[in-house]
Amino acid sequence: MPHVSGLRCRECDREYPVEPLNVCDFCFGPLEVVYDYASIGNSISRESIANGPLTMWRYHDLLPVNSEYVLDMGTGFTPLVRAKNLGRALGLDNLYIKNDSVNPTFSFKDRVVSVATAKALEFEFDVLACASTGNLAGAVAAHGAKAGMKTMVFFPADLEKGKIIGAGIYGADLVAVDGTYDQVNRLCSELADNHHWAFVNINMRPYYAEGSKTLGYEVAEQLGWRAPDNCVVPAASGSMFTKIWKAFNEMADLGLIDRPKTGMHVAQAEGCSPIVEAYDQGTPHVRPVVPDTIAKSLAIGNPADGFYALQTVAASSGSAVIAPEDEVVEGIQMLAETEGIFTETAGGVVVSGLRRLVKKGLIKRDELTVAYVTGNGLKTQEVVEDLISPIETTPDYEAFQTAIAAR
Ligand SMILES: *Cc1c(COP(=O)(O)O)cnc(C)c1O
Ligand SMILES: [Zn+2]
């Protein structure tokens, strides 16, 4: 791993070796990977990236993983779709959807888990585990299967069926916890302290989180090596949101794109919006909430990266927006009916949030805007089930005419 020199505390700058650690012993601040950008600069170019695999691993130089442990399941380099129809409906001339619902386990979580799994193999863990709001469970279970590891996924017991089945099918041990995600996370933190298990989003978190940067790199490359004017991104812990901004800035530092002038807009559902509430109140400190939302994949009441997400909003002159609970399904339906993309609740939050940002004048018609669709609608079918009713008929010409007339 020639380009990584260690870990560093985001709060007190103390340095740590490359180990399965996530918090600073001195101040409890989160640890982040430290890169040697001078050496990355010597080996990376637009050309070298373009010649790489058509997956997230084309950005391997900017990820903290040794080549021999890379587990390329085909994650990433997902479509950036020009969304003319949705744009017209919302009043935008230059809208794109980053469709990350088409990854191997149908959410962006494959990106972070790909990096964390490679790290877990390198650190010689036998068990891959996670505390999940839903999509992470499937990603961990699939990567664990491919890596030949034992997998153990913990999630709130009220999770959507598609997400439980979408993890169990890979042979993972499923642990349904009678509690909120934040309680699941607390249990898992205790387990991580006492077992030699790689919890991808706990003891492996500094490496895991870096995987989200590829969502920024890809969009800049797909736009012809430029950062967009706006990004609209859903937040649970807030990590992905901060890493997309980090990605654009790293690319600028390396001379791959111009300095980003992107407005970074973070979207949360009304029933779990601690980051947006702090933004609205003008405080940098996120007050934890007890989630009560249809968007279960975003239901983190005490977001680990909330403080840094607010810093990203400020540094990028972005904003934070709430999607009302009753507009989440509207957003899902709107994206499906205009662009043919079926997203889960997190995508509904983004589309509904984007609509509000345009109405408020925070995103303007001509600006190049990217909306991040991070998960697949087939996993949250229960939220749209009631909208769907087939015309019923016997296999008979007359009966069909009658049935369609009745509709
Ligand atoms: C986990 C998840 C997010 C949020 O990720 P964070 O980095 O924790 O903010 C967004 N969308 C989907 C579909 C997710 O599963
Ligand atoms: Zn520290």
CSV table of C-alpha atoms and ligand atoms in Angstrom, one decimal:
chain,number,residue,atom,x,y,z
A,1,MET,CA,0.0,0.0,0.0
A,2,PRO,CA,2.5,2.6,-1.2
A,3,HIS,CA,0.2,5.6,-0.9
A,4,VAL,CA,-1.0,5.3,2.7
A,5,SER,CA,1.1,6.4,5.7
A,6,GLY,CA,-1.3,5.7,8.6
A,7,LEU,CA,-4.4,7.0,10.4
A,8,ARG,CA,-4.9,10.4,11.9
A,9,CYS,CA,-7.4,11.7,14.5
A,10,ARG,CA,-9.7,14.3,12.9
A,11,GLU,CA,-9.8,16.3,16.2
A,12,CYS,CA,-6.3,16.3,17.8
A,13,ASP,CA,-4.2,15.1,14.8
A,14,ARG,CA,-2.5,12.3,16.7
A,15,GLU,CA,-1.2,9.6,14.3
A,16,TYR,CA,-1.9,5.9,14.4
A,17,PRO,CA,-0.6,2.9,12.4
A,18,VAL,CA,-2.7,1.2,9.7
A,19,GLU,CA,-4.7,-1.1,12.1
A,20,PRO,CA,-8.4,-1.9,12.8
A,21,LEU,CA,-9.0,1.2,14.8
A,22,ASN,CA,-11.6,3.9,14.6
A,23,VAL,CA,-11.4,6.2,17.5
A,24,CYS,CA,-8.5,8.2,19.1
A,25,ASP,CA,-7.4,6.9,22.5
A,26,PHE,CA,-6.8,10.4,23.7
A,27,CYS,CA,-9.8,12.5,22.6
A,28,PHE,CA,-12.3,9.8,21.2
A,29,GLY,CA,-12.2,11.7,17.8
A,30,PRO,CA,-12.7,9.7,14.7
A,31,LEU,CA,-9.7,8.4,12.8
A,32,GLU,CA,-9.1,9.1,9.1
A,33,VAL,CA,-6.8,7.5,6.5
A,34,VAL,CA,-3.7,9.6,5.7
A,35,TYR,CA,-2.4,9.5,2.1
A,36,ASP,CA,0.9,10.4,0.6
A,37,TYR,CA,-0.6,12.6,-2.2
A,38,ALA,CA,2.8,13.4,-3.7
A,39,SER,CA,3.3,9.7,-4.5
A,40,ILE,CA,-0.3,9.3,-5.7
A,41,GLY,CA,0.3,12.3,-8.0
A,42,ASN,CA,3.2,10.6,-9.5
A,43,SER,CA,1.2,7.5,-10.5
A,44,ILE,CA,-2.2,8.8,-11.3
A,45,SER,CA,-3.5,10.7,-14.3
A,46,ARG,CA,-6.8,11.0,-16.3
A,47,GLU,CA,-5.4,8.5,-18.7
A,48,SER,CA,-4.3,5.9,-16.1
A,49,ILE,CA,-7.8,6.1,-14.5
A,50,ALA,CA,-9.5,5.8,-17.9
A,51,ASN,CA,-7.5,2.7,-18.6
A,52,GLY,CA,-8.5,1.0,-15.4
A,53,PRO,CA,-11.3,-1.5,-14.8
A,54,LEU,CA,-14.9,-0.3,-15.4
A,55,THR,CA,-15.6,-0.5,-11.6
A,56,MET,CA,-14.8,1.6,-8.5
A,57,TRP,CA,-11.3,0.0,-8.6
A,58,ARG,CA,-10.2,2.3,-11.4
A,59,TYR,CA,-9.5,4.6,-8.4
A,60,HIS,CA,-7.5,2.1,-6.6
A,61,ASP,CA,-4.6,4.6,-6.1
A,62,LEU,CA,-7.0,6.7,-4.0
A,63,LEU,CA,-8.2,3.8,-1.8
A,64,PRO,CA,-6.4,2.4,1.3
A,65,VAL,CA,-6.1,-1.2,0.0
A,66,ASN,CA,-3.3,-3.5,-1.1
A,67,SER,CA,-3.9,-4.8,-4.6
A,68,GLU,CA,-3.6,-8.4,-3.5
A,69,TYR,CA,-6.7,-8.1,-1.3
A,70,VAL,CA,-9.0,-6.3,-3.8
A,71,LEU,CA,-12.3,-8.1,-4.1
A,72,ASP,CA,-13.7,-6.7,-7.4
A,73,MET,CA,-17.4,-7.8,-7.5
A,74,GLY,CA,-18.2,-5.3,-10.2
A,75,THR,CA,-19.1,-2.5,-7.9
A,76,GLY,CA,-19.2,1.0,-9.1
A,77,PHE,CA,-18.8,2.9,-12.3
A,78,THR,CA,-22.6,3.0,-12.3
A,79,PRO,CA,-24.5,5.1,-14.8
A,80,LEU,CA,-24.7,8.8,-14.7
A,81,VAL,CA,-28.0,9.4,-16.4
A,82,ARG,CA,-29.1,12.6,-18.0
A,83,ALA,CA,-32.5,13.1,-16.5
A,84,LYS,CA,-34.4,15.4,-19.0
A,85,ASN,CA,-37.9,14.3,-18.0
A,86,LEU,CA,-37.4,14.6,-14.3
A,87,GLY,CA,-35.6,17.9,-14.9
A,88,ARG,CA,-38.5,19.2,-16.9
A,89,ALA,CA,-40.9,18.3,-14.1
A,90,LEU,CA,-38.8,20.0,-11.5
A,91,GLY,CA,-37.7,23.1,-13.6
A,92,LEU,CA,-34.0,22.0,-14.2
A,93,ASP,CA,-32.3,22.0,-17.6
A,94,ASN,CA,-29.2,20.2,-16.5
A,95,LEU,CA,-30.1,17.4,-14.2
A,96,TYR,CA,-28.3,14.0,-13.8
A,97,ILE,CA,-29.1,11.0,-11.7
A,98,LYS,CA,-26.1,9.0,-10.4
A,99,ASN,CA,-27.9,5.6,-10.4
A,100,ASP,CA,-26.1,3.6,-7.7
A,101,SER,CA,-29.1,1.3,-7.3
A,102,VAL,CA,-27.5,-1.1,-9.8
A,103,ASN,CA,-24.5,-2.3,-7.8
A,104,PRO,CA,-24.1,-6.0,-7.0
A,105,THR,CA,-26.4,-5.9,-3.9
A,106,PHE,CA,-28.4,-2.9,-5.2
A,107,SER,CA,-27.1,0.0,-3.1
A,108,PHE,CA,-24.0,2.2,-2.8
A,109,LYS,CA,-23.0,0.2,0.3
A,110,ASP,CA,-21.1,-2.2,-2.0
A,111,ARG,CA,-18.5,0.6,-2.4
A,112,VAL,CA,-17.7,0.9,1.3
A,113,VAL,CA,-17.9,-2.8,2.0
A,114,SER,CA,-15.6,-3.6,-0.9
A,115,VAL,CA,-12.9,-1.5,0.8
A,116,ALA,CA,-13.7,-2.8,4.3
A,117,THR,CA,-13.6,-6.4,3.1
A,118,ALA,CA,-10.2,-6.0,1.5
A,119,LYS,CA,-9.0,-4.5,4.7
A,120,ALA,CA,-10.5,-7.3,6.8
A,121,LEU,CA,-8.7,-9.9,4.7
A,122,GLU,CA,-5.5,-8.0,5.0
A,123,PHE,CA,-5.9,-7.8,8.8
A,124,GLU,CA,-6.7,-11.6,8.8
A,125,PHE,CA,-10.1,-11.4,10.3
A,126,ASP,CA,-12.3,-14.5,9.9
A,127,VAL,CA,-15.6,-12.8,10.6
A,128,LEU,CA,-17.1,-9.9,8.7
A,129,ALA,CA,-19.9,-8.1,10.6
A,130,CYS,CA,-21.9,-4.9,10.6
A,131,ALA,CA,-24.5,-2.8,12.4
A,132,SER,CA,-26.9,-2.1,9.5
A,133,THR,CA,-29.9,0.2,8.7
A,134,GLY,CA,-30.6,-2.4,5.9
A,135,ASN,CA,-28.5,-2.1,2.8
A,136,LEU,CA,-25.3,-2.7,4.6
A,137,ALA,CA,-26.4,-6.1,5.7
A,138,GLY,CA,-26.8,-7.3,2.1
A,139,ALA,CA,-23.5,-5.8,1.0
A,140,VAL,CA,-21.6,-7.4,4.0
A,141,ALA,CA,-23.3,-10.8,3.5
A,142,ALA,CA,-22.4,-10.9,-0.2
A,143,HIS,CA,-18.8,-9.7,0.1
A,144,GLY,CA,-18.3,-12.1,3.1
A,145,ALA,CA,-19.6,-15.0,0.9
A,146,LYS,CA,-17.3,-14.1,-1.9
A,147,ALA,CA,-14.3,-13.7,0.4
A,148,GLY,CA,-15.0,-17.0,2.1
A,149,MET,CA,-15.5,-15.3,5.5
A,150,LYS,CA,-18.2,-16.0,8.2
A,151,THR,CA,-20.6,-13.1,8.2
A,152,MET,CA,-22.8,-11.8,10.9
A,153,VAL,CA,-25.2,-8.9,10.4
A,154,PHE,CA,-27.1,-7.0,13.0
A,155,PHE,CA,-30.1,-4.8,12.2
A,156,PRO,CA,-33.3,-3.4,13.8
A,157,ALA,CA,-36.0,-6.0,13.8
A,158,ASP,CA,-38.5,-3.9,12.0
A,159,LEU,CA,-36.4,-3.9,8.8
A,160,GLU,CA,-38.0,-4.3,5.3
A,161,LYS,CA,-38.4,-7.9,4.3
A,162,GLY,CA,-36.4,-7.4,1.0
A,163,LYS,CA,-33.4,-6.3,3.0
A,164,ILE,CA,-33.5,-9.2,5.4
A,165,ILE,CA,-33.9,-11.7,2.6
A,166,GLY,CA,-31.3,-9.8,0.6
A,167,ALA,CA,-28.8,-10.5,3.3
A,168,GLY,CA,-29.8,-14.0,4.5
A,169,ILE,CA,-29.6,-15.5,1.0
A,170,TYR,CA,-25.8,-15.2,1.1
A,171,GLY,CA,-25.6,-17.4,4.1
A,172,ALA,CA,-25.0,-14.6,6.7
A,173,ASP,CA,-26.0,-15.1,10.3
A,174,LEU,CA,-28.9,-12.6,10.8
A,175,VAL,CA,-29.3,-10.9,14.1
A,176,ALA,CA,-32.6,-9.0,14.4
A,177,VAL,CA,-32.3,-6.7,17.3
A,178,ASP,CA,-35.4,-5.4,19.1
A,179,GLY,CA,-34.3,-1.7,19.1
A,180,THR,CA,-33.3,1.2,17.0
A,181,TYR,CA,-30.3,1.4,14.7
A,182,ASP,CA,-28.5,3.4,17.4
A,183,GLN,CA,-29.1,0.7,19.9
A,184,VAL,CA,-27.9,-1.9,17.4
A,185,ASN,CA,-24.7,0.1,16.9
A,186,ARG,CA,-24.1,0.4,20.6
A,187,LEU,CA,-24.4,-3.4,21.0
A,188,CYS,CA,-22.0,-3.9,18.0
A,189,SER,CA,-19.4,-1.5,19.4
A,190,GLU,CA,-19.4,-3.5,22.6
A,191,LEU,CA,-19.0,-6.7,20.6
A,192,ALA,CA,-16.2,-5.2,18.5
A,193,ASP,CA,-14.3,-4.5,21.7
A,194,ASN,CA,-14.6,-8.1,22.9
A,195,HIS,CA,-14.4,-10.2,19.7
A,196,HIS,CA,-11.9,-10.5,16.9
A,197,TRP,CA,-14.6,-9.5,14.3
A,198,ALA,CA,-14.3,-7.0,11.5
A,199,PHE,CA,-17.3,-4.7,12.0
A,200,VAL,CA,-17.1,-2.9,8.7
A,201,ASN,CA,-18.6,0.3,10.0
A,202,ILE,CA,-17.1,0.3,13.5
A,203,ASN,CA,-13.5,-1.0,13.9
A,204,MET,CA,-13.0,-0.9,10.1
A,205,ARG,CA,-14.7,2.5,9.7
A,206,PRO,CA,-11.8,4.7,8.6
A,207,TYR,CA,-11.2,2.4,5.6
A,208,TYR,CA,-14.8,1.6,4.9
A,209,ALA,CA,-15.7,5.3,4.7
A,210,GLU,CA,-13.1,6.0,2.0
A,211,GLY,CA,-15.1,3.7,-0.4
A,212,SER,CA,-17.7,6.5,-0.7
A,213,LYS,CA,-15.2,8.8,-2.3
A,214,THR,CA,-15.6,6.8,-5.5
A,215,LEU,CA,-19.1,8.3,-5.8
A,216,GLY,CA,-17.4,11.7,-6.3
A,217,TYR,CA,-14.6,10.5,-8.5
A,218,GLU,CA,-17.0,8.7,-10.9
A,219,VAL,CA,-19.3,11.7,-11.3
A,220,ALA,CA,-16.5,14.1,-12.0
A,221,GLU,CA,-15.0,11.7,-14.6
A,222,GLN,CA,-18.4,11.0,-16.2
A,223,LEU,CA,-19.1,14.7,-16.5
A,224,GLY,CA,-15.8,15.0,-18.5
A,225,TRP,CA,-13.5,15.8,-15.6
A,226,ARG,CA,-15.4,18.4,-13.8
A,227,ALA,CA,-17.3,18.7,-10.6
A,228,PRO,CA,-21.0,19.5,-10.8
A,229,ASP,CA,-22.6,22.8,-9.6
A,230,ASN,CA,-24.8,21.0,-7.1
A,231,CYS,CA,-25.0,17.5,-5.5
A,232,VAL,CA,-28.0,16.3,-3.6
A,233,VAL,CA,-27.1,13.5,-1.3
A,234,PRO,CA,-29.1,11.4,1.2
A,235,ALA,CA,-27.6,11.2,4.7
A,236,ALA,CA,-27.8,8.6,7.5
A,237,SER,CA,-24.5,8.9,9.4
A,238,GLY,CA,-23.5,11.7,7.0
A,239,SER,CA,-20.3,9.9,6.0
A,240,MET,CA,-21.0,9.5,2.2
A,241,PHE,CA,-22.0,13.1,1.9
A,242,THR,CA,-18.6,14.3,3.3
A,243,LYS,CA,-16.6,11.8,1.2
A,244,ILE,CA,-18.1,13.0,-2.1
A,245,TRP,CA,-16.9,16.5,-1.3
A,246,LYS,CA,-13.5,15.1,-0.2
A,247,ALA,CA,-13.3,13.3,-3.5
A,248,PHE,CA,-13.8,16.4,-5.6
A,249,ASN,CA,-11.1,18.3,-3.6
A,250,GLU,CA,-8.6,15.4,-3.8
A,251,MET,CA,-9.1,15.4,-7.6
A,252,ALA,CA,-8.5,19.1,-7.7
A,253,ASP,CA,-5.4,18.8,-5.5
A,254,LEU,CA,-4.1,16.2,-8.0
A,255,GLY,CA,-4.8,18.4,-11.0
A,256,LEU,CA,-7.4,16.0,-12.4
A,257,ILE,CA,-10.2,18.7,-12.2
A,258,ASP,CA,-10.6,22.4,-11.4
A,259,ARG,CA,-11.2,23.4,-7.8
A,260,PRO,CA,-14.9,22.4,-7.1
A,261,LYS,CA,-17.5,25.1,-6.7
A,262,THR,CA,-20.1,22.5,-6.0
A,263,GLY,CA,-22.9,23.3,-3.6
A,264,MET,CA,-23.3,20.2,-1.4
A,265,HIS,CA,-26.9,19.7,-0.4
A,266,VAL,CA,-27.8,17.0,2.2
A,267,ALA,CA,-31.2,15.5,2.4
A,268,GLN,CA,-32.9,13.6,5.3
A,269,ALA,CA,-36.5,12.4,5.9
A,270,GLU,CA,-38.5,14.5,8.3
A,271,GLY,CA,-38.9,11.6,10.8
A,272,CYS,CA,-35.1,11.4,11.2
A,273,SER,CA,-33.4,14.7,10.3
A,274,PRO,CA,-30.9,15.5,13.1
A,275,ILE,CA,-28.4,17.0,10.6
A,276,VAL,CA,-30.9,19.2,8.9
A,277,GLU,CA,-32.4,20.3,12.2
A,278,ALA,CA,-28.9,21.4,13.4
A,279,TYR,CA,-28.4,23.3,10.1
A,280,ASP,CA,-31.8,25.0,10.4
A,281,GLN,CA,-30.9,26.1,14.0
A,282,GLY,CA,-27.5,27.3,12.9
A,283,THR,CA,-25.7,25.1,15.4
A,284,PRO,CA,-22.7,22.8,14.5
A,285,HIS,CA,-23.8,20.3,17.1
A,286,VAL,CA,-26.2,17.6,16.1
A,287,ARG,CA,-28.8,16.7,18.7
A,288,PRO,CA,-29.7,13.0,18.6
A,289,VAL,CA,-33.3,12.0,17.8
A,290,VAL,CA,-35.3,8.8,18.0
A,291,PRO,CA,-36.0,7.9,14.4
A,292,ASP,CA,-39.6,7.5,13.2
A,293,THR,CA,-39.4,7.4,9.4
A,294,ILE,CA,-40.4,5.5,6.3
A,295,ALA,CA,-36.8,5.9,5.1
A,296,LYS,CA,-35.3,3.1,7.2
A,297,SER,CA,-32.0,3.1,5.4
A,298,LEU,CA,-31.4,6.7,6.6
A,299,ALA,CA,-32.7,6.1,10.2
A,300,ILE,CA,-29.7,7.0,12.2
A,301,GLY,CA,-30.7,9.2,15.1
A,302,ASN,CA,-27.2,9.9,16.3
A,303,PRO,CA,-25.2,10.4,13.1
A,304,ALA,CA,-21.4,9.8,13.6
A,305,ASP,CA,-20.5,12.2,10.9
A,306,GLY,CA,-23.2,14.8,11.4
A,307,PHE,CA,-20.8,17.4,12.6
A,308,TYR,CA,-18.5,16.9,9.6
A,309,ALA,CA,-21.5,16.9,7.3
A,310,LEU,CA,-22.4,20.4,8.5
A,311,GLN,CA,-18.8,21.5,7.9
A,312,THR,CA,-19.1,20.2,4.3
A,313,VAL,CA,-22.4,22.1,3.9
A,314,ALA,CA,-20.6,25.3,5.1
A,315,ALA,CA,-17.4,24.8,3.1
A,316,SER,CA,-19.3,24.2,-0.1
A,317,SER,CA,-22.0,26.9,0.3
A,318,GLY,CA,-24.5,24.1,0.2
A,319,SER,CA,-27.6,23.5,2.3
A,320,ALA,CA,-29.6,20.9,4.1
A,321,VAL,CA,-33.1,19.9,3.2
A,322,ILE,CA,-35.9,17.9,4.8
A,323,ALA,CA,-38.2,15.6,2.8
A,324,PRO,CA,-41.6,15.4,4.5
A,325,GLU,CA,-42.6,11.8,5.3
A,326,ASP,CA,-45.6,12.0,2.9
A,327,GLU,CA,-43.4,13.2,0.0
A,328,VAL,CA,-41.0,10.3,0.1
A,329,VAL,CA,-43.2,7.9,-1.8
A,330,GLU,CA,-44.1,10.8,-4.2
A,331,GLY,CA,-40.4,11.1,-4.9
A,332,ILE,CA,-40.0,7.4,-5.6
A,333,GLN,CA,-43.0,7.5,-7.9
A,334,MET,CA,-41.9,10.6,-9.7
A,335,LEU,CA,-38.4,9.2,-10.5
A,336,ALA,CA,-39.9,5.9,-11.7
A,337,GLU,CA,-42.5,7.6,-13.9
A,338,THR,CA,-40.1,10.2,-15.4
A,339,GLU,CA,-36.8,8.3,-15.7
A,340,GLY,CA,-37.6,4.6,-15.4
A,341,ILE,CA,-35.5,4.2,-12.3
A,342,PHE,CA,-37.1,2.4,-9.3
A,343,THR,CA,-35.4,3.6,-6.1
A,344,GLU,CA,-36.0,2.9,-2.5
A,345,THR,CA,-37.0,5.4,0.2
A,346,ALA,CA,-33.6,7.1,0.3
A,347,GLY,CA,-33.9,8.0,-3.4
A,348,GLY,CA,-37.4,9.3,-2.6
A,349,VAL,CA,-35.9,11.6,0.0
A,350,VAL,CA,-33.4,12.9,-2.6
A,351,VAL,CA,-36.0,13.6,-5.3
A,352,SER,CA,-38.4,15.2,-2.8
A,353,GLY,CA,-35.5,17.2,-1.3
A,354,LEU,CA,-34.4,18.3,-4.7
A,355,ARG,CA,-37.9,19.5,-5.6
A,356,ARG,CA,-37.8,21.7,-2.4
A,357,LEU,CA,-34.3,23.0,-3.1
A,358,VAL,CA,-35.5,24.2,-6.6
A,359,LYS,CA,-38.6,25.8,-5.2
A,360,LYS,CA,-36.6,27.6,-2.6
A,361,GLY,CA,-34.3,28.9,-5.3
A,362,LEU,CA,-31.2,27.2,-3.8
A,363,ILE,CA,-30.7,25.2,-7.0
A,364,LYS,CA,-31.2,27.2,-10.3
A,365,ARG,CA,-32.5,26.0,-13.6
A,366,ASP,CA,-29.3,26.1,-15.6
A,367,GLU,CA,-27.0,24.7,-12.9
A,368,LEU,CA,-25.5,21.2,-13.5
A,369,THR,CA,-27.0,19.2,-10.7
A,370,VAL,CA,-26.4,15.6,-9.7
A,371,ALA,CA,-28.9,13.7,-7.6
A,372,TYR,CA,-27.5,10.6,-5.9
A,373,VAL,CA,-29.9,7.6,-6.0
A,374,THR,CA,-28.2,5.2,-3.7
A,375,GLY,CA,-30.6,2.2,-3.3
A,376,ASN,CA,-33.0,0.0,-5.2
A,377,GLY,CA,-36.8,0.1,-4.9
A,378,LEU,CA,-37.2,-3.7,-5.1
A,379,LYS,CA,-35.9,-3.8,-1.5
A,380,THR,CA,-38.6,-1.5,-0.1
A,381,GLN,CA,-41.6,-2.7,-2.0
A,382,GLU,CA,-43.9,-2.4,1.0
A,383,VAL,CA,-43.9,1.4,0.8
A,384,VAL,CA,-45.4,1.5,-2.7
A,385,GLU,CA,-47.4,-1.7,-2.7
A,386,ASP,CA,-50.7,0.1,-2.3
A,387,LEU,CA,-50.1,2.2,-5.4
A,388,ILE,CA,-50.1,-0.8,-7.7
A,389,SER,CA,-53.3,-2.5,-8.9
A,390,PRO,CA,-53.4,-4.5,-12.1
A,391,ILE,CA,-56.4,-4.6,-14.3
A,392,GLU,CA,-57.9,-8.0,-13.8
A,393,THR,CA,-59.5,-10.0,-16.6
A,394,THR,CA,-60.1,-13.5,-17.9
A,395,PRO,CA,-58.2,-14.4,-21.1
A,396,ASP,CA,-61.1,-13.2,-23.2
A,397,TYR,CA,-61.4,-10.2,-25.7
A,398,GLU,CA,-64.7,-9.0,-24.4
A,399,ALA,CA,-63.8,-9.4,-20.8
A,400,PHE,CA,-60.7,-7.3,-21.4
A,401,GLN,CA,-62.7,-4.6,-23.1
A,402,THR,CA,-65.1,-4.5,-20.1
A,403,ALA,CA,-62.3,-4.5,-17.6
A,404,ILE,CA,-60.4,-1.6,-19.2
A,405,ALA,CA,-63.6,0.4,-19.6
A,406,ALA,CA,-64.3,0.0,-15.9
A,407,ARG,CA,-60.9,1.4,-15.1
B,1,LIG,C1,-26.6,3.8,4.2
B,1,LIG,C2,-27.3,4.6,3.2
B,1,LIG,C3,-27.2,5.9,3.0
B,1,LIG,C4,-26.4,6.8,3.9
B,1,LIG,O1,-25.1,6.6,4.2
B,1,LIG,P1,-24.3,7.4,5.3
B,1,LIG,O2,-22.9,7.4,4.7
B,1,LIG,O3,-24.4,6.7,6.5
B,1,LIG,O4,-24.8,8.8,5.4
B,1,LIG,C5,-27.8,6.5,1.9
B,1,LIG,N1,-28.5,5.8,1.0
B,1,LIG,C6,-28.7,4.5,1.2
B,1,LIG,C7,-29.6,3.7,0.2
B,1,LIG,C8,-28.1,3.8,2.3
B,1,LIG,O5,-28.2,2.5,2.4
B,2,ZN,ZN,-7.7,12.6,19.0
